Amino acid sequence: FLSLSSQAKMSRPVQARRLEGIDKNIWVEFVKLAATYSKVNLGQGFPDFPPPDFLKEAFVRALSGENHMLHQYTRAFGHPPLVKVLAQFFGKLLGRDLDPMTNVMVTVGAYQALFCCFQAFVDEGDEVIIIEPFFDCYEPMVRMAGGTPVFVPLRPKAPKDGKLMSSADWQLDPAELTSKFSKRTKAIVLNSPNNPLGKVFSRGELELIADLCVKHDVLCISDEVYEWLVYDGKEHVRIASLQGMWDRTVIIGSAGKTFSATGWKVGWTVGPSRLLQHLHTVHQNSVYHCATVAQEVVAQGFQRELELYGKPESYFIQLPKELQQKRDWLVQSLDAVGMKPIVPEGTYFLVADISEFKSDVPDVPNSDEPYDSRFAKWMVKNKGLAAIPLSAFYCGAHKNNYNHFIRFCFAKEEATLKAANDILQKWKREKTSP
Ligand code: PMP
């Protein structure tokens, strides 16, 4: 009798309905493959070089200094020194007075900031517009909140005169974007500079999005974690600074990307208090706050950057300069072997066309798995080079539309990029002289 009743209990479904269909995650699979097989890992997005010395030194000082309260809880919505300096810094960028207590909230990385937004704003039946290709967590996060993602793709245009394609050649079709807005649309997620393409949305493109948001009373969740990683003198335009947008936009940032310290998991949101007050509710009832020491050190980093703003010593000027060189390096080495790169205007990612390598990894017709995914798995197992298939950044129905590209991360030491180049060169030689 006892065992029967315990069996009956065990047959109940354990997972909540909101988890159905979102239990698979490509990062789990590709991070494991890279750990098992890769000699050179250009897959997951993180630098393999250290954060700047001033930040590491600040961390050591904070840990071992007099102020032992840095080991205790701090204010839930952000350690006071950090929200204060973020308010000053973003106030300057946006040209408006920001209240550190109501216009800024610190989160556990940009990831938790995104989670707070979807939980706070999206109800059952609400639609959220997501521009493809997109940072993959947007879709499951919208679904977990009960919302329906509505996808609109960036469409590539072939470049003229045999030039390399640029991320700027991937554009929204204005009519298509307009058609996605309706009474059900609650929010749009904007990610500029965009992961994975490195596209930096132009002012004109942002104005189109902004006009639609205002017209349809839609919120904008603006993921700007790569805001400092913009190349060739391009400008990162903040959509919150456009007409009518401040009141409906949450800006999301990340110290992980900003200071090359992804493991610290310090992120933030900046926006009007009418929106942030609801992020407070989610944050308070989930993680409460993130590590005090890490927040203190990020505050010191921003203090330094505020003082050096626009000067050559500023990390926000030095980092993109170094990364632009790394980008050019990887562009050259991919172009030399015929894995055509799409030159990114921003971020530390680069997408490359694998069509010329198809003979090495033949297509399997009618396979459920997109070609680029099989290619990336084959490449890490057989060549020791890890990258991420572009189809991972598309919704299920569109994965096969763009399935002959892979994404590389170039926030890597010179030696790592050189090792990648060696692998590609050797592969190319083997291909041409069997
Ligand atoms: N948004 C985008 C577009 C990202 O690429 C990432 C990290 N890969 C995040 C958010 C998450 O940032 P964090 O590490 O600060 O949580």
JSON list of N, CA, C and O in Angstrom, two decimals, residues 373-409:
[
{"chain": "A", "resi": 373, "resn": "SER", "atom": "N", "xyz": [25.32, 23.63, -37.59]},
{"chain": "A", "resi": 373, "resn": "SER", "atom": "CA", "xyz": [25.50, 23.01, -36.28]},
{"chain": "A", "resi": 373, "resn": "SER", "atom": "C", "xyz": [26.35, 21.74, -36.42]},
{"chain": "A", "resi": 373, "resn": "SER", "atom": "O", "xyz": [27.28, 21.51, -35.66]},
{"chain": "A", "resi": 374, "resn": "ARG", "atom": "N", "xyz": [26.02, 20.96, -37.47]},
{"chain": "A", "resi": 374, "resn": "ARG", "atom": "CA", "xyz": [26.83, 19.75, -37.69]},
{"chain": "A", "resi": 374, "resn": "ARG", "atom": "C", "xyz": [28.25, 20.13, -38.09]},
{"chain": "A", "resi": 374, "resn": "ARG", "atom": "O", "xyz": [29.23, 19.50, -37.69]},
{"chain": "A", "resi": 375, "resn": "PHE", "atom": "N", "xyz": [28.37, 21.17, -38.86]},
{"chain": "A", "resi": 375, "resn": "PHE", "atom": "CA", "xyz": [29.69, 21.64, -39.29]},
{"chain": "A", "resi": 375, "resn": "PHE", "atom": "C", "xyz": [30.53, 22.06, -38.08]},
{"chain": "A", "resi": 375, "resn": "PHE", "atom": "O", "xyz": [31.70, 21.67, -37.94]},
{"chain": "A", "resi": 376, "resn": "ALA", "atom": "N", "xyz": [29.93, 22.85, -37.18]},
{"chain": "A", "resi": 376, "resn": "ALA", "atom": "CA", "xyz": [30.68, 23.35, -36.01]},
{"chain": "A", "resi": 376, "resn": "ALA", "atom": "C", "xyz": [31.11, 22.17, -35.11]},
{"chain": "A", "resi": 376, "resn": "ALA", "atom": "O", "xyz": [32.22, 22.17, -34.57]},
{"chain": "A", "resi": 377, "resn": "LYS", "atom": "N", "xyz": [30.24, 21.17, -35.00]},
{"chain": "A", "resi": 377, "resn": "LYS", "atom": "CA", "xyz": [30.61, 19.99, -34.18]},
{"chain": "A", "resi": 377, "resn": "LYS", "atom": "C", "xyz": [31.76, 19.23, -34.84]},
{"chain": "A", "resi": 377, "resn": "LYS", "atom": "O", "xyz": [32.70, 18.81, -34.18]},
{"chain": "A", "resi": 378, "resn": "TRP", "atom": "N", "xyz": [31.65, 19.06, -36.16]},
{"chain": "A", "resi": 378, "resn": "TRP", "atom": "CA", "xyz": [32.71, 18.36, -36.91]},
{"chain": "A", "resi": 378, "resn": "TRP", "atom": "C", "xyz": [34.02, 19.12, -36.77]},
{"chain": "A", "resi": 378, "resn": "TRP", "atom": "O", "xyz": [35.08, 18.53, -36.56]},
{"chain": "A", "resi": 379, "resn": "MET", "atom": "N", "xyz": [33.96, 20.42, -36.88]},
{"chain": "A", "resi": 379, "resn": "MET", "atom": "CA", "xyz": [35.17, 21.24, -36.85]},
{"chain": "A", "resi": 379, "resn": "MET", "atom": "C", "xyz": [35.89, 21.13, -35.51]},
{"chain": "A", "resi": 379, "resn": "MET", "atom": "O", "xyz": [37.12, 20.98, -35.45]},
{"chain": "A", "resi": 380, "resn": "VAL", "atom": "N", "xyz": [35.13, 21.18, -34.41]},
{"chain": "A", "resi": 380, "resn": "VAL", "atom": "CA", "xyz": [35.80, 21.10, -33.11]},
{"chain": "A", "resi": 380, "resn": "VAL", "atom": "C", "xyz": [36.37, 19.69, -32.89]},
{"chain": "A", "resi": 380, "resn": "VAL", "atom": "O", "xyz": [37.48, 19.54, -32.37]},
{"chain": "A", "resi": 381, "resn": "LYS", "atom": "N", "xyz": [35.65, 18.69, -33.35]},
{"chain": "A", "resi": 381, "resn": "LYS", "atom": "CA", "xyz": [36.14, 17.31, -33.15]},
{"chain": "A", "resi": 381, "resn": "LYS", "atom": "C", "xyz": [37.32, 16.98, -34.05]},
{"chain": "A", "resi": 381, "resn": "LYS", "atom": "O", "xyz": [38.25, 16.32, -33.64]},
{"chain": "A", "resi": 382, "resn": "ASN", "atom": "N", "xyz": [37.30, 17.45, -35.30]},
{"chain": "A", "resi": 382, "resn": "ASN", "atom": "CA", "xyz": [38.33, 17.05, -36.26]},
{"chain": "A", "resi": 382, "resn": "ASN", "atom": "C", "xyz": [39.46, 18.05, -36.43]},
{"chain": "A", "resi": 382, "resn": "ASN", "atom": "O", "xyz": [40.56, 17.68, -36.82]},
{"chain": "A", "resi": 383, "resn": "LYS", "atom": "N", "xyz": [39.17, 19.33, -36.15]},
{"chain": "A", "resi": 383, "resn": "LYS", "atom": "CA", "xyz": [40.20, 20.36, -36.34]},
{"chain": "A", "resi": 383, "resn": "LYS", "atom": "C", "xyz": [40.60, 21.02, -35.02]},
{"chain": "A", "resi": 383, "resn": "LYS", "atom": "O", "xyz": [41.54, 21.82, -34.99]},
{"chain": "A", "resi": 384, "resn": "GLY", "atom": "N", "xyz": [39.85, 20.75, -33.98]},
{"chain": "A", "resi": 384, "resn": "GLY", "atom": "CA", "xyz": [40.18, 21.34, -32.67]},
{"chain": "A", "resi": 384, "resn": "GLY", "atom": "C", "xyz": [39.85, 22.82, -32.55]},
{"chain": "A", "resi": 384, "resn": "GLY", "atom": "O", "xyz": [40.30, 23.49, -31.63]},
{"chain": "A", "resi": 385, "resn": "LEU", "atom": "N", "xyz": [39.02, 23.34, -33.49]},
{"chain": "A", "resi": 385, "resn": "LEU", "atom": "CA", "xyz": [38.67, 24.76, -33.47]},
{"chain": "A", "resi": 385, "resn": "LEU", "atom": "C", "xyz": [37.18, 24.91, -33.12]},
{"chain": "A", "resi": 385, "resn": "LEU", "atom": "O", "xyz": [36.33, 24.37, -33.81]},
{"chain": "A", "resi": 386, "resn": "ALA", "atom": "N", "xyz": [36.92, 25.64, -32.02]},
{"chain": "A", "resi": 386, "resn": "ALA", "atom": "CA", "xyz": [35.52, 25.77, -31.58]},
{"chain": "A", "resi": 386, "resn": "ALA", "atom": "C", "xyz": [34.92, 27.09, -32.03]},
{"chain": "A", "resi": 386, "resn": "ALA", "atom": "O", "xyz": [35.54, 28.15, -31.92]},
{"chain": "A", "resi": 387, "resn": "ALA", "atom": "N", "xyz": [33.70, 27.01, -32.58]},
{"chain": "A", "resi": 387, "resn": "ALA", "atom": "CA", "xyz": [32.90, 28.19, -32.96]},
{"chain": "A", "resi": 387, "resn": "ALA", "atom": "C", "xyz": [31.43, 27.83, -32.72]},
{"chain": "A", "resi": 387, "resn": "ALA", "atom": "O", "xyz": [31.12, 26.68, -32.39]},
{"chain": "A", "resi": 388, "resn": "ILE", "atom": "N", "xyz": [30.54, 28.80, -32.89]},
{"chain": "A", "resi": 388, "resn": "ILE", "atom": "CA", "xyz": [29.12, 28.57, -32.61]},
{"chain": "A", "resi": 388, "resn": "ILE", "atom": "C", "xyz": [28.32, 28.72, -33.91]},
{"chain": "A", "resi": 388, "resn": "ILE", "atom": "O", "xyz": [28.52, 29.70, -34.65]},
{"chain": "A", "resi": 389, "resn": "PRO", "atom": "N", "xyz": [27.42, 27.75, -34.21]},
{"chain": "A", "resi": 389, "resn": "PRO", "atom": "CA", "xyz": [26.62, 27.89, -35.44]},
{"chain": "A", "resi": 389, "resn": "PRO", "atom": "C", "xyz": [25.67, 29.08, -35.37]},
{"chain": "A", "resi": 389, "resn": "PRO", "atom": "O", "xyz": [25.07, 29.33, -34.32]},
{"chain": "A", "resi": 390, "resn": "LEU", "atom": "N", "xyz": [25.52, 29.79, -36.49]},
{"chain": "A", "resi": 390, "resn": "LEU", "atom": "CA", "xyz": [24.64, 30.96, -36.50]},
{"chain": "A", "resi": 390, "resn": "LEU", "atom": "C", "xyz": [23.18, 30.57, -36.27]},
{"chain": "A", "resi": 390, "resn": "LEU", "atom": "O", "xyz": [22.41, 31.33, -35.71]},
{"chain": "A", "resi": 391, "resn": "SER", "atom": "N", "xyz": [22.81, 29.35, -36.69]},
{"chain": "A", "resi": 391, "resn": "SER", "atom": "CA", "xyz": [21.41, 28.93, -36.52]},
{"chain": "A", "resi": 391, "resn": "SER", "atom": "C", "xyz": [20.98, 28.94, -35.05]},
{"chain": "A", "resi": 391, "resn": "SER", "atom": "O", "xyz": [19.80, 29.02, -34.75]},
{"chain": "A", "resi": 392, "resn": "ALA", "atom": "N", "xyz": [21.95, 28.87, -34.14]},
{"chain": "A", "resi": 392, "resn": "ALA", "atom": "CA", "xyz": [21.62, 28.93, -32.69]},
{"chain": "A", "resi": 392, "resn": "ALA", "atom": "C", "xyz": [20.99, 30.27, -32.32]},
{"chain": "A", "resi": 392, "resn": "ALA", "atom": "O", "xyz": [20.38, 30.40, -31.27]},
{"chain": "A", "resi": 393, "resn": "PHE", "atom": "N", "xyz": [21.15, 31.27, -33.21]},
{"chain": "A", "resi": 393, "resn": "PHE", "atom": "CA", "xyz": [20.66, 32.61, -32.91]},
{"chain": "A", "resi": 393, "resn": "PHE", "atom": "C", "xyz": [19.37, 32.92, -33.68]},
{"chain": "A", "resi": 393, "resn": "PHE", "atom": "O", "xyz": [19.02, 34.06, -33.90]},
{"chain": "A", "resi": 394, "resn": "TYR", "atom": "N", "xyz": [18.71, 31.83, -34.15]},
{"chain": "A", "resi": 394, "resn": "TYR", "atom": "CA", "xyz": [17.42, 31.96, -34.83]},
{"chain": "A", "resi": 394, "resn": "TYR", "atom": "C", "xyz": [16.38, 31.11, -34.12]},
{"chain": "A", "resi": 394, "resn": "TYR", "atom": "O", "xyz": [16.72, 30.12, -33.47]},
{"chain": "A", "resi": 395, "resn": "CYS", "atom": "N", "xyz": [15.11, 31.48, -34.27]},
{"chain": "A", "resi": 395, "resn": "CYS", "atom": "CA", "xyz": [14.04, 30.66, -33.68]},
{"chain": "A", "resi": 395, "resn": "CYS", "atom": "C", "xyz": [13.93, 29.35, -34.45]},
{"chain": "A", "resi": 395, "resn": "CYS", "atom": "O", "xyz": [14.44, 29.23, -35.58]},
{"chain": "A", "resi": 396, "resn": "GLY", "atom": "N", "xyz": [13.26, 28.37, -33.86]},
{"chain": "A", "resi": 396, "resn": "GLY", "atom": "CA", "xyz": [13.14, 27.04, -34.45]},
{"chain": "A", "resi": 396, "resn": "GLY", "atom": "C", "xyz": [12.73, 27.05, -35.92]},
{"chain": "A", "resi": 396, "resn": "GLY", "atom": "O", "xyz": [13.35, 26.40, -36.75]},
{"chain": "A", "resi": 397, "resn": "ALA", "atom": "N", "xyz": [11.71, 27.85, -36.26]},
{"chain": "A", "resi": 397, "resn": "ALA", "atom": "CA", "xyz": [11.18, 27.85, -37.62]},
{"chain": "A", "resi": 397, "resn": "ALA", "atom": "C", "xyz": [12.15, 28.46, -38.63]},
{"chain": "A", "resi": 397, "resn": "ALA", "atom": "O", "xyz": [12.05, 28.19, -39.82]},
{"chain": "A", "resi": 398, "resn": "HIS", "atom": "N", "xyz": [13.08, 29.27, -38.18]},
{"chain": "A", "resi": 398, "resn": "HIS", "atom": "CA", "xyz": [13.97, 29.97, -39.12]},
{"chain": "A", "resi": 398, "resn": "HIS", "atom": "C", "xyz": [15.40, 29.45, -39.12]},
{"chain": "A", "resi": 398, "resn": "HIS", "atom": "O", "xyz": [16.26, 30.00, -39.79]},
{"chain": "A", "resi": 399, "resn": "LYS", "atom": "N", "xyz": [15.65, 28.38, -38.35]},
{"chain": "A", "resi": 399, "resn": "LYS", "atom": "CA", "xyz": [17.04, 27.91, -38.19]},
{"chain": "A", "resi": 399, "resn": "LYS", "atom": "C", "xyz": [17.69, 27.50, -39.52]},
{"chain": "A", "resi": 399, "resn": "LYS", "atom": "O", "xyz": [18.90, 27.60, -39.68]},
{"chain": "A", "resi": 400, "resn": "ASN", "atom": "N", "xyz": [16.83, 27.03, -40.45]},
{"chain": "A", "resi": 400, "resn": "ASN", "atom": "CA", "xyz": [17.43, 26.58, -41.70]},
{"chain": "A", "resi": 400, "resn": "ASN", "atom": "C", "xyz": [17.55, 27.68, -42.76]},
{"chain": "A", "resi": 400, "resn": "ASN", "atom": "O", "xyz": [18.08, 27.45, -43.84]},
{"chain": "A", "resi": 401, "resn": "ASN", "atom": "N", "xyz": [17.07, 28.89, -42.41]},
{"chain": "A", "resi": 401, "resn": "ASN", "atom": "CA", "xyz": [17.17, 29.98, -43.39]},
{"chain": "A", "resi": 401, "resn": "ASN", "atom": "C", "xyz": [18.61, 30.48, -43.53]},
{"chain": "A", "resi": 401, "resn": "ASN", "atom": "O", "xyz": [19.02, 30.94, -44.58]},
{"chain": "A", "resi": 402, "resn": "TYR", "atom": "N", "xyz": [19.34, 30.44, -42.44]},
{"chain": "A", "resi": 402, "resn": "TYR", "atom": "CA", "xyz": [20.72, 30.95, -42.45]},
{"chain": "A", "resi": 402, "resn": "TYR", "atom": "C", "xyz": [21.60, 29.89, -41.80]},
{"chain": "A", "resi": 402, "resn": "TYR", "atom": "O", "xyz": [21.98, 30.02, -40.64]},
{"chain": "A", "resi": 403, "resn": "ASN", "atom": "N", "xyz": [21.88, 28.83, -42.50]},
{"chain": "A", "resi": 403, "resn": "ASN", "atom": "CA", "xyz": [22.54, 27.70, -41.84]},
{"chain": "A", "resi": 403, "resn": "ASN", "atom": "C", "xyz": [23.93, 27.40, -42.42]},
{"chain": "A", "resi": 403, "resn": "ASN", "atom": "O", "xyz": [24.42, 26.28, -42.31]},
{"chain": "A", "resi": 404, "resn": "HIS", "atom": "N", "xyz": [24.55, 28.40, -43.05]},
{"chain": "A", "resi": 404, "resn": "HIS", "atom": "CA", "xyz": [25.90, 28.15, -43.54]},
{"chain": "A", "resi": 404, "resn": "HIS", "atom": "C", "xyz": [26.88, 29.22, -43.03]},
{"chain": "A", "resi": 404, "resn": "HIS", "atom": "O", "xyz": [27.75, 29.68, -43.74]},
{"chain": "A", "resi": 405, "resn": "PHE", "atom": "N", "xyz": [26.66, 29.59, -41.76]},
{"chain": "A", "resi": 405, "resn": "PHE", "atom": "CA", "xyz": [27.55, 30.56, -41.11]},
{"chain": "A", "resi": 405, "resn": "PHE", "atom": "C", "xyz": [27.94, 30.04, -39.72]},
{"chain": "A", "resi": 405, "resn": "PHE", "atom": "O", "xyz": [27.14, 29.36, -39.08]},
{"chain": "A", "resi": 406, "resn": "ILE", "atom": "N", "xyz": [29.13, 30.41, -39.27]},
{"chain": "A", "resi": 406, "resn": "ILE", "atom": "CA", "xyz": [29.48, 30.16, -37.87]},
{"chain": "A", "resi": 406, "resn": "ILE", "atom": "C", "xyz": [30.04, 31.43, -37.25]},
{"chain": "A", "resi": 406, "resn": "ILE", "atom": "O", "xyz": [30.56, 32.30, -37.94]},
{"chain": "A", "resi": 407, "resn": "ARG", "atom": "N", "xyz": [29.89, 31.53, -35.91]},
{"chain": "A", "resi": 407, "resn": "ARG", "atom": "CA", "xyz": [30.33, 32.72, -35.19]},
{"chain": "A", "resi": 407, "resn": "ARG", "atom": "C", "xyz": [31.62, 32.44, -34.42]},
{"chain": "A", "resi": 407, "resn": "ARG", "atom": "O", "xyz": [31.72, 31.44, -33.71]},
{"chain": "A", "resi": 408, "resn": "PHE", "atom": "N", "xyz": [32.58, 33.35, -34.58]},
{"chain": "A", "resi": 408, "resn": "PHE", "atom": "CA", "xyz": [33.83, 33.28, -33.82]},
{"chain": "A", "resi": 408, "resn": "PHE", "atom": "C", "xyz": [33.87, 34.44, -32.83]},
{"chain": "A", "resi": 408, "resn": "PHE", "atom": "O", "xyz": [33.39, 35.53, -33.14]},
{"chain": "A", "resi": 409, "resn": "CYS", "atom": "N", "xyz": [34.51, 34.22, -31.67]},
{"chain": "A", "resi": 409, "resn": "CYS", "atom": "CA", "xyz": [34.77, 35.31, -30.74]},
{"chain": "A", "resi": 409, "resn": "CYS", "atom": "C", "xyz": [36.25, 35.69, -30.87]},
{"chain": "A", "resi": 409, "resn": "CYS", "atom": "O", "xyz": [37.11, 34.81, -30.80]}
]
